[in-house]
PDB file of C-alpha atoms in Angstrom:
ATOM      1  CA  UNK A 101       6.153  42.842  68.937  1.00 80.00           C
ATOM      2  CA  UNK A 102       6.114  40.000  71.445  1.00 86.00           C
ATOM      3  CA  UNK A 103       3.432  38.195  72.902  1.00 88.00           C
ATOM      4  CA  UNK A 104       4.947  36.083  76.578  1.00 93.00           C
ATOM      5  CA  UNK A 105       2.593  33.207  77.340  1.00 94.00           C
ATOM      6  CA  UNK A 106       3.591  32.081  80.976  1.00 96.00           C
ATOM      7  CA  UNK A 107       2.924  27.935  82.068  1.00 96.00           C
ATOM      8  CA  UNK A 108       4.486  25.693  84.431  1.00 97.00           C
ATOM      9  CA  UNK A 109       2.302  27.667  87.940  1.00 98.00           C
ATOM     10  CA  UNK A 110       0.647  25.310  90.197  1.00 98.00           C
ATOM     11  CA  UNK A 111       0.375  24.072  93.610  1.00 98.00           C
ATOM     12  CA  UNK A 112       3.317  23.169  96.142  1.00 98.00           C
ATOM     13  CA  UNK A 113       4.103  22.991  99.513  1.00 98.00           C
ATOM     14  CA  UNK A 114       6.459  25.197 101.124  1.00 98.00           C
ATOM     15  CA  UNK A 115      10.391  24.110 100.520  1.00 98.00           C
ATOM     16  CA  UNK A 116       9.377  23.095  97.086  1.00 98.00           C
ATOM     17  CA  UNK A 117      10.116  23.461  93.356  1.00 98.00           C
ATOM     18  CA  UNK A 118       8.416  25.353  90.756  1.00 98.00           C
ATOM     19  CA  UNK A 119      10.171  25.929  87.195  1.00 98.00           C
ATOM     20  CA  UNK A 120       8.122  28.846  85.050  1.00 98.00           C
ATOM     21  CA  UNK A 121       8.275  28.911  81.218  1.00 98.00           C
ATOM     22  CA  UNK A 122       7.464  31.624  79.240  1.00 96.00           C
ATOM     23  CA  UNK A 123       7.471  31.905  75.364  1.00 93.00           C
ATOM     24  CA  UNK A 124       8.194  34.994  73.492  1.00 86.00           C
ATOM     25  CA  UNK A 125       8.630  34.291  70.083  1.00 73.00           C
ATOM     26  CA  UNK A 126       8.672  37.523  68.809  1.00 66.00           C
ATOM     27  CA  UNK A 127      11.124  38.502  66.230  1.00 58.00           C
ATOM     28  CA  UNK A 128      11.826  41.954  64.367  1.00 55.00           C
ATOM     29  CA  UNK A 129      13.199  41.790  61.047  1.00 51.00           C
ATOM     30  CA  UNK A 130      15.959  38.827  61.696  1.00 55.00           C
ATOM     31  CA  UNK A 131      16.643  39.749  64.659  1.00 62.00           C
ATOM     32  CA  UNK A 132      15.702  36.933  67.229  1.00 71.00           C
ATOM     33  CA  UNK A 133      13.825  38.223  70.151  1.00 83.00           C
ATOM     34  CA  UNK A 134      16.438  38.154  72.797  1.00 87.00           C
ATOM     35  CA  UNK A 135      18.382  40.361  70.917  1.00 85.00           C
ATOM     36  CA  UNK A 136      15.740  43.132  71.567  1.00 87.00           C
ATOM     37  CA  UNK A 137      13.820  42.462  74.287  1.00 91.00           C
ATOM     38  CA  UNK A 138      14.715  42.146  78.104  1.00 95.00           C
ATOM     39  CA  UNK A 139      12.714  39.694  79.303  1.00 96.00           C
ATOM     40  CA  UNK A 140      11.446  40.240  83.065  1.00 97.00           C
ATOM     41  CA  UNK A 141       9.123  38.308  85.277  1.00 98.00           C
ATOM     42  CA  UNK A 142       6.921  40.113  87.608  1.00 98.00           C
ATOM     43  CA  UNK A 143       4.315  38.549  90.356  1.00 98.00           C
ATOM     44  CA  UNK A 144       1.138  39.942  92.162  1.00 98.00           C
ATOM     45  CA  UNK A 145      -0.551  38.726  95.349  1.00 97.00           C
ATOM     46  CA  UNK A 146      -4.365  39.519  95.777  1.00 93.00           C
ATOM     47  CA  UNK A 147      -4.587  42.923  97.325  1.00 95.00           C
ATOM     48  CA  UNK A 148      -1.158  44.191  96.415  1.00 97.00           C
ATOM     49  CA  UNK A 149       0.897  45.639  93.953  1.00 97.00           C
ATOM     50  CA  UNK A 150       2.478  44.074  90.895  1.00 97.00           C
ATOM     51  CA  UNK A 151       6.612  43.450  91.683  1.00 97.00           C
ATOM     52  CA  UNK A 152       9.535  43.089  90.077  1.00 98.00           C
ATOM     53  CA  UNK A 153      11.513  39.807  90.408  1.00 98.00           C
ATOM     54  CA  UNK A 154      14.012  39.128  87.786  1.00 98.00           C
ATOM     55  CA  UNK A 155      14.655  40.105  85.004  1.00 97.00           C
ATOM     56  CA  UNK A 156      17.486  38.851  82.098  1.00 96.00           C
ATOM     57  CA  UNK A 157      18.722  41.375  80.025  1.00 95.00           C
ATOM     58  CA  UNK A 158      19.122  41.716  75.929  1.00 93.00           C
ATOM     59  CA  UNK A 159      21.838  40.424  74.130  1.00 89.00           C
ATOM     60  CA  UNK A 160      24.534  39.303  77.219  1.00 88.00           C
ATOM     61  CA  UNK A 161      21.698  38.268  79.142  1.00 92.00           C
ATOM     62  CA  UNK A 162      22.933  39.605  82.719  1.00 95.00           C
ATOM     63  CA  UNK A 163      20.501  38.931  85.321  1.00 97.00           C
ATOM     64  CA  UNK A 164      18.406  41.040  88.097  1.00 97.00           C
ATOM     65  CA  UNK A 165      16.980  39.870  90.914  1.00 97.00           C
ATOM     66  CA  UNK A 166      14.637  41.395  93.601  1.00 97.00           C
ATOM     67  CA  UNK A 167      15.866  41.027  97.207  1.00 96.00           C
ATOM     68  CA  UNK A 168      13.131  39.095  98.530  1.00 95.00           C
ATOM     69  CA  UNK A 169      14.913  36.339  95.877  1.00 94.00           C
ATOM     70  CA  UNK A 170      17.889  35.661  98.258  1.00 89.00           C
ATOM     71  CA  UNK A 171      19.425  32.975  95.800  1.00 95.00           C
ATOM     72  CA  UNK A 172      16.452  30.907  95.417  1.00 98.00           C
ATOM     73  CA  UNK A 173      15.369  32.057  92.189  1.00 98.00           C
ATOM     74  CA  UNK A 174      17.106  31.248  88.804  1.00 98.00           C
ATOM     75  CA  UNK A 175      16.087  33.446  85.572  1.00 98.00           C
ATOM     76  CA  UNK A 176      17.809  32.002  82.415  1.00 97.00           C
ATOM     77  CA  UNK A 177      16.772  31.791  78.977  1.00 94.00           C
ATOM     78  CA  UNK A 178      16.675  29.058  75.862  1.00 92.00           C
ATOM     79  CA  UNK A 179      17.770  31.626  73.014  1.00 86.00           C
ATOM     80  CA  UNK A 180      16.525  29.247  70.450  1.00 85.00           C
ATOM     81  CA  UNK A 181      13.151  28.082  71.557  1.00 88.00           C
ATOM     82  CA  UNK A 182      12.439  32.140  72.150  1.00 88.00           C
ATOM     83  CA  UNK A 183      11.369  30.954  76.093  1.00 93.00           C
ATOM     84  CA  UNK A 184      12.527  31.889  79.349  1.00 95.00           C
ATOM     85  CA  UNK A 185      12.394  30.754  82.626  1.00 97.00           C
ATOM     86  CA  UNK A 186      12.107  30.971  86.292  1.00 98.00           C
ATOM     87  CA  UNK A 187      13.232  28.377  88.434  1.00 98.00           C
ATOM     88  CA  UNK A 188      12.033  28.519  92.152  1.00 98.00           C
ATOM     89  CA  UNK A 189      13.201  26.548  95.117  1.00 98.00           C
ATOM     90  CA  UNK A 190      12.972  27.106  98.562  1.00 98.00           C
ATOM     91  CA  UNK A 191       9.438  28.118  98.163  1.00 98.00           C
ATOM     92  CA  UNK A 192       7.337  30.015 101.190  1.00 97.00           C
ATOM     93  CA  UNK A 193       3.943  30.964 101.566  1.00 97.00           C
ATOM     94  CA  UNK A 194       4.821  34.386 100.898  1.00 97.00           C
ATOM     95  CA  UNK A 195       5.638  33.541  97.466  1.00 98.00           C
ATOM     96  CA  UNK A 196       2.240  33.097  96.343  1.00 98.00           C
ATOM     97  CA  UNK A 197       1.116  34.738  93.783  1.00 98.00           C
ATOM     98  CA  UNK A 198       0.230  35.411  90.220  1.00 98.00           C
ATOM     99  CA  UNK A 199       3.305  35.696  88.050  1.00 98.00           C
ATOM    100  CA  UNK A 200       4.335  37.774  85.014  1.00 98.00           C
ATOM    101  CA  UNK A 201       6.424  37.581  82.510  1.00 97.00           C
ATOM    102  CA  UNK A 202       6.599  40.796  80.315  1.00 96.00           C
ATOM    103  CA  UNK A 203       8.895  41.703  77.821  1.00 94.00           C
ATOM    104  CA  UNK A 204      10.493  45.538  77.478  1.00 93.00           C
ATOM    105  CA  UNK A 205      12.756  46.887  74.351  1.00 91.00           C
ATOM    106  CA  UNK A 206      15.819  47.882  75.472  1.00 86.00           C
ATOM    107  CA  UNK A 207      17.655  48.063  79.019  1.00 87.00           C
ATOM    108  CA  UNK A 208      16.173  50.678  80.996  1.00 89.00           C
ATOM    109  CA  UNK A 209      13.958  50.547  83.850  1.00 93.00           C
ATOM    110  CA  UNK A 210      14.408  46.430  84.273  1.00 94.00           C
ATOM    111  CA  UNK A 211      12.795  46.671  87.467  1.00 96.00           C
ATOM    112  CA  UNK A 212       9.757  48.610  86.791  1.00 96.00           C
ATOM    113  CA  UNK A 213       6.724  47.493  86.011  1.00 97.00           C
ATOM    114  CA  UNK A 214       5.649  50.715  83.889  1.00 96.00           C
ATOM    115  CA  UNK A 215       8.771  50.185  81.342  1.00 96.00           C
ATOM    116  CA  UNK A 216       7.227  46.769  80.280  1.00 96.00           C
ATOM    117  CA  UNK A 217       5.532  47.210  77.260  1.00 93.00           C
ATOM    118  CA  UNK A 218       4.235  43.004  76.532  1.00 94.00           C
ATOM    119  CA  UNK A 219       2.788  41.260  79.150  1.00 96.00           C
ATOM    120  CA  UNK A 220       1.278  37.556  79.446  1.00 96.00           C
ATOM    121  CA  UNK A 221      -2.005  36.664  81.201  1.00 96.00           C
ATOM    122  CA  UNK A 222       0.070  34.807  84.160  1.00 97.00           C
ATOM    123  CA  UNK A 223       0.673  31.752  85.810  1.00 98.00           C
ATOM    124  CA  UNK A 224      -0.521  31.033  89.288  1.00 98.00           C
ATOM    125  CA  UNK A 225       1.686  29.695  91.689  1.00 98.00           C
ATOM    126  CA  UNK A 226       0.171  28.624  95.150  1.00 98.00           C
ATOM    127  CA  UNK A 227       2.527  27.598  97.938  1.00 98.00           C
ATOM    128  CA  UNK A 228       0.921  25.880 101.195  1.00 97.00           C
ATOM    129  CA  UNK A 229       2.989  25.586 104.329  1.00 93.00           C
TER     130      UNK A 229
END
């Protein structure tokens, strides 16, 4: 099992940076948790659905990235502090939102919300203009 715990939200103004952490230490047997797990991170305005924007896959970690991204968004991964991340630039309003980072077993479905099986509590991330 993995438990993500999301940090690094907060307030900036548009054209900004923002770099997410989240920590998913899980491991099964000796397997580390990257070796298992794609790790995705998902976001949430008020009022609308939850939505897939990257995600970094097991093992080779190949990435995924929504369209809205257009190149501004980085997902990577630290393979030995079990944490992943999301670096944002280019920030706009419409990129407020709560965000997400869940973990799902396997490669399937990386850009669905339902094929997520761990989620974290979120991180806010406010962008004024």
């Amino acid at each position: 099992q993995v438990q993500p715990v999301e940090s690094g939200g907060g307030l900036v103004q548009a054209g900004g940076s923002l770099r997410l952490s989240c920590a998913a230490s899980g491991r099964t047997f000796s397997i580390p948790t990257f070796s298992i797990y794609t790790m995705g991170w998902f976001r949430q305005a008020p009022g609308k659905e939850r939505e897939f924007v990257a995600a970094i896959g097991r093992g080779s970690g190949s990435t995924d990235y929504a369209d809205f991204v257009k190149g501004r968004f980085t997902i990577s991964r630290d393979v030995a502090k079990n944490t992943v991340y999301l670096q944002m630039s280019s920030l706009e309003p419409e990129d407020t939102a709560v965000y997400y980072c869940a973990a799902l077993r396997g490669l399937s479905g990386i850009r669905r919300v339902e094929e997520y099986t761990y989620w974290g509590q979120g991180t806010q991330v406010t962008v004024s203009s």
